[in-house]
Amino acid sequence: MASLTEEHFTQEQIFAILRKINHPLDKPNVLPEPTLETRRELNYRCMTSIPFELLSLRATKSRCVDLSLEAICDRIINKNRGGWCFSLNKFACELLRGVGCRMQYTLGCVCKPLRYGDPIVYMGLSHRLTIVRLPDDSKWVFDIGFGPTSFYPLTLEDGFEVEYFGHRRRITTAIYSEEEPHVLGHPAEELWQVQEYMGEDKDGEKWKPCYGFTERQYHAVNCDMGNFWCSLSPNSPFHGELWVFNATQDGHCNVLINEMFKGSIESINIETEQQRQDILKKYFGIELTEEEWTYYDIKIE
């Protein structure tokens, strides 16, 4: 399960991935050029082909997400599953590398409140993302592992905003721990912060922060540590949770969180396990295998 060495996709795997995500190719045996448009298309195709899901936590013996590139690729290509930020954005990073992009992955701190009215608190290094650098030296966030609405990249430019299918995201700068004393004589750390438009709340706020990050370089072992904590710590927001998200090519989102499902057409309060399994099959194309069912630990009794 460890991923302490860097791994890369073969060209054969890259073409298999492009077929899986329905990425159009001008020529069947020629990879797309590493342009901004290619990055946008890859982001969109990944988001609309690969679900965010926690079934590795709920329906495997290990209760942990396997970050080996072989396991990630097998899960997505052969098993019709997805993953979460540590696996999906490793997958994305190596896909970008495979088509010739210049990029670096980094880690960020999730700060999106789970419930309305919760305080904004930065968790540890609990999110992986990729920063892509273009020939003009502009830098873009490529992230397919944070919910179902991150369809296109965001440029690292304070106030940059993008809207797609009615979903709005922007990137701003923010100060991390600005109320902490500068014990070591360093200034408060400035972060890039990705925000999502949620509509005006009771305090007049319209934008909710998702996560903050810097351009600092991290390594595979740092990702393994974050993945391990998010998978197995009782303090992880994913502890005991079942989340499955996906997006359609016309921008609709399906969200299953424990015993609640919300789609573009209907919302369902789930009352039985069979009902939940039917939703997984109908909206996400997921059917638990016999082995997964053996380890599935969140059955509705």
PDB file of C-alpha atoms in Angstrom, residues 143-277:
ATOM      1  CA  ASP A 143      -7.941  19.385  -9.006  1.00  0.00           C
ATOM      2  CA  ILE A 144     -10.312  16.477  -9.649  1.00  0.00           C
ATOM      3  CA  GLY A 145     -10.536  15.395  -6.002  1.00  0.00           C
ATOM      4  CA  PHE A 146     -12.686  17.983  -4.243  1.00  0.00           C
ATOM      5  CA  GLY A 147     -16.386  17.383  -4.797  1.00  0.00           C
ATOM      6  CA  PRO A 148     -18.319  17.224  -8.075  1.00  0.00           C
ATOM      7  CA  THR A 149     -18.086  20.820  -9.356  1.00  0.00           C
ATOM      8  CA  SER A 150     -14.386  21.429 -10.111  1.00  0.00           C
ATOM      9  CA  PHE A 151     -14.805  21.093 -13.878  1.00  0.00           C
ATOM     10  CA  TYR A 152     -11.978  23.358 -15.069  1.00  0.00           C
ATOM     11  CA  PRO A 153      -8.575  24.579 -13.826  1.00  0.00           C
ATOM     12  CA  LEU A 154      -8.133  27.826 -11.880  1.00  0.00           C
ATOM     13  CA  THR A 155      -5.225  30.153 -12.592  1.00  0.00           C
ATOM     14  CA  LEU A 156      -3.130  31.292  -9.623  1.00  0.00           C
ATOM     15  CA  GLU A 157      -4.296  34.887  -9.749  1.00  0.00           C
ATOM     16  CA  ASP A 158      -5.951  36.669  -6.838  1.00  0.00           C
ATOM     17  CA  GLY A 159      -9.655  37.079  -7.610  1.00  0.00           C
ATOM     18  CA  PHE A 160      -9.692  34.799 -10.666  1.00  0.00           C
ATOM     19  CA  GLU A 161     -13.187  33.334 -11.066  1.00  0.00           C
ATOM     20  CA  VAL A 162     -14.652  30.728 -13.374  1.00  0.00           C
ATOM     21  CA  GLU A 163     -18.283  29.739 -13.915  1.00  0.00           C
ATOM     22  CA  TYR A 164     -19.433  26.562 -15.592  1.00  0.00           C
ATOM     23  CA  PHE A 165     -22.913  25.071 -15.731  1.00  0.00           C
ATOM     24  CA  GLY A 166     -24.023  27.549 -13.055  1.00  0.00           C
ATOM     25  CA  HIS A 167     -21.260  26.509 -10.631  1.00  0.00           C
ATOM     26  CA  ARG A 168     -18.856  29.278  -9.606  1.00  0.00           C
ATOM     27  CA  ARG A 169     -15.390  28.933  -8.110  1.00  0.00           C
ATOM     28  CA  ARG A 170     -12.668  31.464  -7.512  1.00  0.00           C
ATOM     29  CA  ILE A 171      -9.191  31.707  -6.070  1.00  0.00           C
ATOM     30  CA  THR A 172      -8.041  34.366  -3.616  1.00  0.00           C
ATOM     31  CA  THR A 173      -5.205  34.950  -1.193  1.00  0.00           C
ATOM     32  CA  ALA A 174      -5.730  34.512   2.540  1.00  0.00           C
ATOM     33  CA  ILE A 175      -3.705  34.571   5.739  1.00  0.00           C
ATOM     34  CA  TYR A 176      -3.290  31.333   7.659  1.00  0.00           C
ATOM     35  CA  SER A 177      -3.395  31.560  11.467  1.00  0.00           C
ATOM     36  CA  GLU A 178      -3.328  35.355  11.397  1.00  0.00           C
ATOM     37  CA  GLU A 179      -4.298  35.488  15.072  1.00  0.00           C
ATOM     38  CA  GLU A 180      -1.400  33.295  16.206  1.00  0.00           C
ATOM     39  CA  PRO A 181       1.533  35.101  17.884  1.00  0.00           C
ATOM     40  CA  HIS A 182       4.643  35.263  15.731  1.00  0.00           C
ATOM     41  CA  VAL A 183       6.642  33.246  18.241  1.00  0.00           C
ATOM     42  CA  LEU A 184       9.530  32.565  15.881  1.00  0.00           C
ATOM     43  CA  GLY A 185       9.533  36.004  14.328  1.00  0.00           C
ATOM     44  CA  HIS A 186       7.990  34.932  11.024  1.00  0.00           C
ATOM     45  CA  PRO A 187       5.065  36.735   9.389  1.00  0.00           C
ATOM     46  CA  ALA A 188       1.722  34.981   9.125  1.00  0.00           C
ATOM     47  CA  GLU A 189       1.672  32.644   6.140  1.00  0.00           C
ATOM     48  CA  GLU A 190      -0.148  33.723   2.996  1.00  0.00           C
ATOM     49  CA  LEU A 191      -2.115  31.019   1.219  1.00  0.00           C
ATOM     50  CA  TRP A 192      -3.944  30.559  -2.002  1.00  0.00           C
ATOM     51  CA  GLN A 193      -7.552  29.756  -1.110  1.00  0.00           C
ATOM     52  CA  VAL A 194     -10.066  28.059  -3.402  1.00  0.00           C
ATOM     53  CA  GLN A 195     -13.635  29.180  -2.738  1.00  0.00           C
ATOM     54  CA  GLU A 196     -17.050  28.060  -3.958  1.00  0.00           C
ATOM     55  CA  TYR A 197     -20.098  30.287  -4.469  1.00  0.00           C
ATOM     56  CA  MET A 198     -22.895  29.001  -2.257  1.00  0.00           C
ATOM     57  CA  GLY A 199     -25.380  31.892  -2.283  1.00  0.00           C
ATOM     58  CA  GLU A 200     -25.826  34.462   0.456  1.00  0.00           C
ATOM     59  CA  ASP A 201     -26.049  33.114   4.005  1.00  0.00           C
ATOM     60  CA  LYS A 202     -27.497  34.749   7.128  1.00  0.00           C
ATOM     61  CA  ASP A 203     -24.295  36.752   7.604  1.00  0.00           C
ATOM     62  CA  GLY A 204     -24.278  38.035   4.037  1.00  0.00           C
ATOM     63  CA  GLU A 205     -21.393  35.796   2.976  1.00  0.00           C
ATOM     64  CA  LYS A 206     -21.673  34.341  -0.516  1.00  0.00           C
ATOM     65  CA  TRP A 207     -18.374  32.505  -0.928  1.00  0.00           C
ATOM     66  CA  LYS A 208     -17.304  29.523   1.176  1.00  0.00           C
ATOM     67  CA  PRO A 209     -13.641  28.513   1.379  1.00  0.00           C
ATOM     68  CA  CYS A 210     -12.820  24.971   0.296  1.00  0.00           C
ATOM     69  CA  TYR A 211      -9.113  24.678   1.038  1.00  0.00           C
ATOM     70  CA  GLY A 212      -5.909  26.686   1.278  1.00  0.00           C
ATOM     71  CA  PHE A 213      -2.448  25.846  -0.030  1.00  0.00           C
ATOM     72  CA  THR A 214       0.976  27.225  -0.861  1.00  0.00           C
ATOM     73  CA  GLU A 215       3.269  26.374  -3.766  1.00  0.00           C
ATOM     74  CA  ARG A 216       5.552  24.372  -1.505  1.00  0.00           C
ATOM     75  CA  GLN A 217       6.852  21.074  -2.852  1.00  0.00           C
ATOM     76  CA  TYR A 218       5.940  17.851  -1.057  1.00  0.00           C
ATOM     77  CA  HIS A 219       6.896  14.234  -1.625  1.00  0.00           C
ATOM     78  CA  ALA A 220       5.216  10.840  -1.845  1.00  0.00           C
ATOM     79  CA  VAL A 221       5.757  10.110   1.849  1.00  0.00           C
ATOM     80  CA  ASN A 222       3.902  13.328   2.779  1.00  0.00           C
ATOM     81  CA  CYS A 223       0.942  12.165   0.710  1.00  0.00           C
ATOM     82  CA  ASP A 224       1.057   8.737   2.344  1.00  0.00           C
ATOM     83  CA  MET A 225       0.911  10.317   5.785  1.00  0.00           C
ATOM     84  CA  GLY A 226      -2.075  12.498   4.882  1.00  0.00           C
ATOM     85  CA  ASN A 227      -3.828   9.589   3.197  1.00  0.00           C
ATOM     86  CA  PHE A 228      -3.263   7.357   6.241  1.00  0.00           C
ATOM     87  CA  TRP A 229      -4.647   9.949   8.665  1.00  0.00           C
ATOM     88  CA  CYS A 230      -7.695  10.720   6.510  1.00  0.00           C
ATOM     89  CA  SER A 231      -8.366   6.995   6.078  1.00  0.00           C
ATOM     90  CA  LEU A 232      -7.927   5.723   9.625  1.00  0.00           C
ATOM     91  CA  SER A 233      -7.948   8.503  12.207  1.00  0.00           C
ATOM     92  CA  PRO A 234     -11.117   8.688  14.334  1.00  0.00           C
ATOM     93  CA  ASN A 235     -10.756  12.472  14.013  1.00  0.00           C
ATOM     94  CA  SER A 236     -10.910  12.366  10.214  1.00  0.00           C
ATOM     95  CA  PRO A 237     -14.095  13.872   8.715  1.00  0.00           C
ATOM     96  CA  PHE A 238     -14.341  10.688   6.634  1.00  0.00           C
ATOM     97  CA  HIS A 239     -14.404   8.371   9.666  1.00  0.00           C
ATOM     98  CA  GLY A 240     -17.472   6.124   9.371  1.00  0.00           C
ATOM     99  CA  GLU A 241     -18.749   8.070   6.345  1.00  0.00           C
ATOM    100  CA  LEU A 242     -19.971   6.937   2.925  1.00  0.00           C
ATOM    101  CA  TRP A 243     -19.722   9.660   0.277  1.00  0.00           C
ATOM    102  CA  VAL A 244     -20.085   9.187  -3.468  1.00  0.00           C
ATOM    103  CA  PHE A 245     -20.155  12.145  -5.890  1.00  0.00           C
ATOM    104  CA  ASN A 246     -20.158  12.377  -9.661  1.00  0.00           C
ATOM    105  CA  ALA A 247     -20.918  14.898 -12.391  1.00  0.00           C
ATOM    106  CA  THR A 248     -22.516  14.563 -15.806  1.00  0.00           C
ATOM    107  CA  GLN A 249     -21.228  16.146 -19.006  1.00  0.00           C
ATOM    108  CA  ASP A 250     -23.998  18.752 -18.882  1.00  0.00           C
ATOM    109  CA  GLY A 251     -22.961  19.872 -15.403  1.00  0.00           C
ATOM    110  CA  HIS A 252     -25.463  18.046 -13.203  1.00  0.00           C
ATOM    111  CA  CYS A 253     -24.195  16.554  -9.956  1.00  0.00           C
ATOM    112  CA  ASN A 254     -25.207  13.467  -8.016  1.00  0.00           C
ATOM    113  CA  VAL A 255     -24.339  13.386  -4.321  1.00  0.00           C
ATOM    114  CA  LEU A 256     -24.754  10.460  -1.933  1.00  0.00           C
ATOM    115  CA  ILE A 257     -23.808  11.133   1.683  1.00  0.00           C
ATOM    116  CA  ASN A 258     -24.613   8.283   4.059  1.00  0.00           C
ATOM    117  CA  GLU A 259     -28.419   8.072   4.029  1.00  0.00           C
ATOM    118  CA  MET A 260     -29.143  11.045   1.786  1.00  0.00           C
ATOM    119  CA  PHE A 261     -29.067  11.275  -2.001  1.00  0.00           C
ATOM    120  CA  LYS A 262     -29.460  14.451  -4.029  1.00  0.00           C
ATOM    121  CA  GLY A 263     -29.465  14.570  -7.817  1.00  0.00           C
ATOM    122  CA  SER A 264     -30.637  16.976 -10.487  1.00  0.00           C
ATOM    123  CA  ILE A 265     -34.073  15.339 -10.671  1.00  0.00           C
ATOM    124  CA  GLU A 266     -34.785  13.929  -7.231  1.00  0.00           C
ATOM    125  CA  SER A 267     -33.700  13.956  -3.612  1.00  0.00           C
ATOM    126  CA  ILE A 268     -34.095  10.805  -1.539  1.00  0.00           C
ATOM    127  CA  ASN A 269     -33.913  10.082   2.168  1.00  0.00           C
ATOM    128  CA  ILE A 270     -32.525   6.558   2.125  1.00  0.00           C
ATOM    129  CA  GLU A 271     -34.287   4.148   4.471  1.00  0.00           C
ATOM    130  CA  THR A 272     -32.942   0.718   3.514  1.00  0.00           C
ATOM    131  CA  GLU A 273     -29.619  -0.697   2.377  1.00  0.00           C
ATOM    132  CA  GLN A 274     -31.205  -2.092  -0.776  1.00  0.00           C
ATOM    133  CA  GLN A 275     -32.421   1.393  -1.634  1.00  0.00           C
ATOM    134  CA  ARG A 276     -28.886   2.742  -1.234  1.00  0.00           C
ATOM    135  CA  GLN A 277     -27.409  -0.035  -3.370  1.00  0.00           C
TER     136      GLN A 277
END
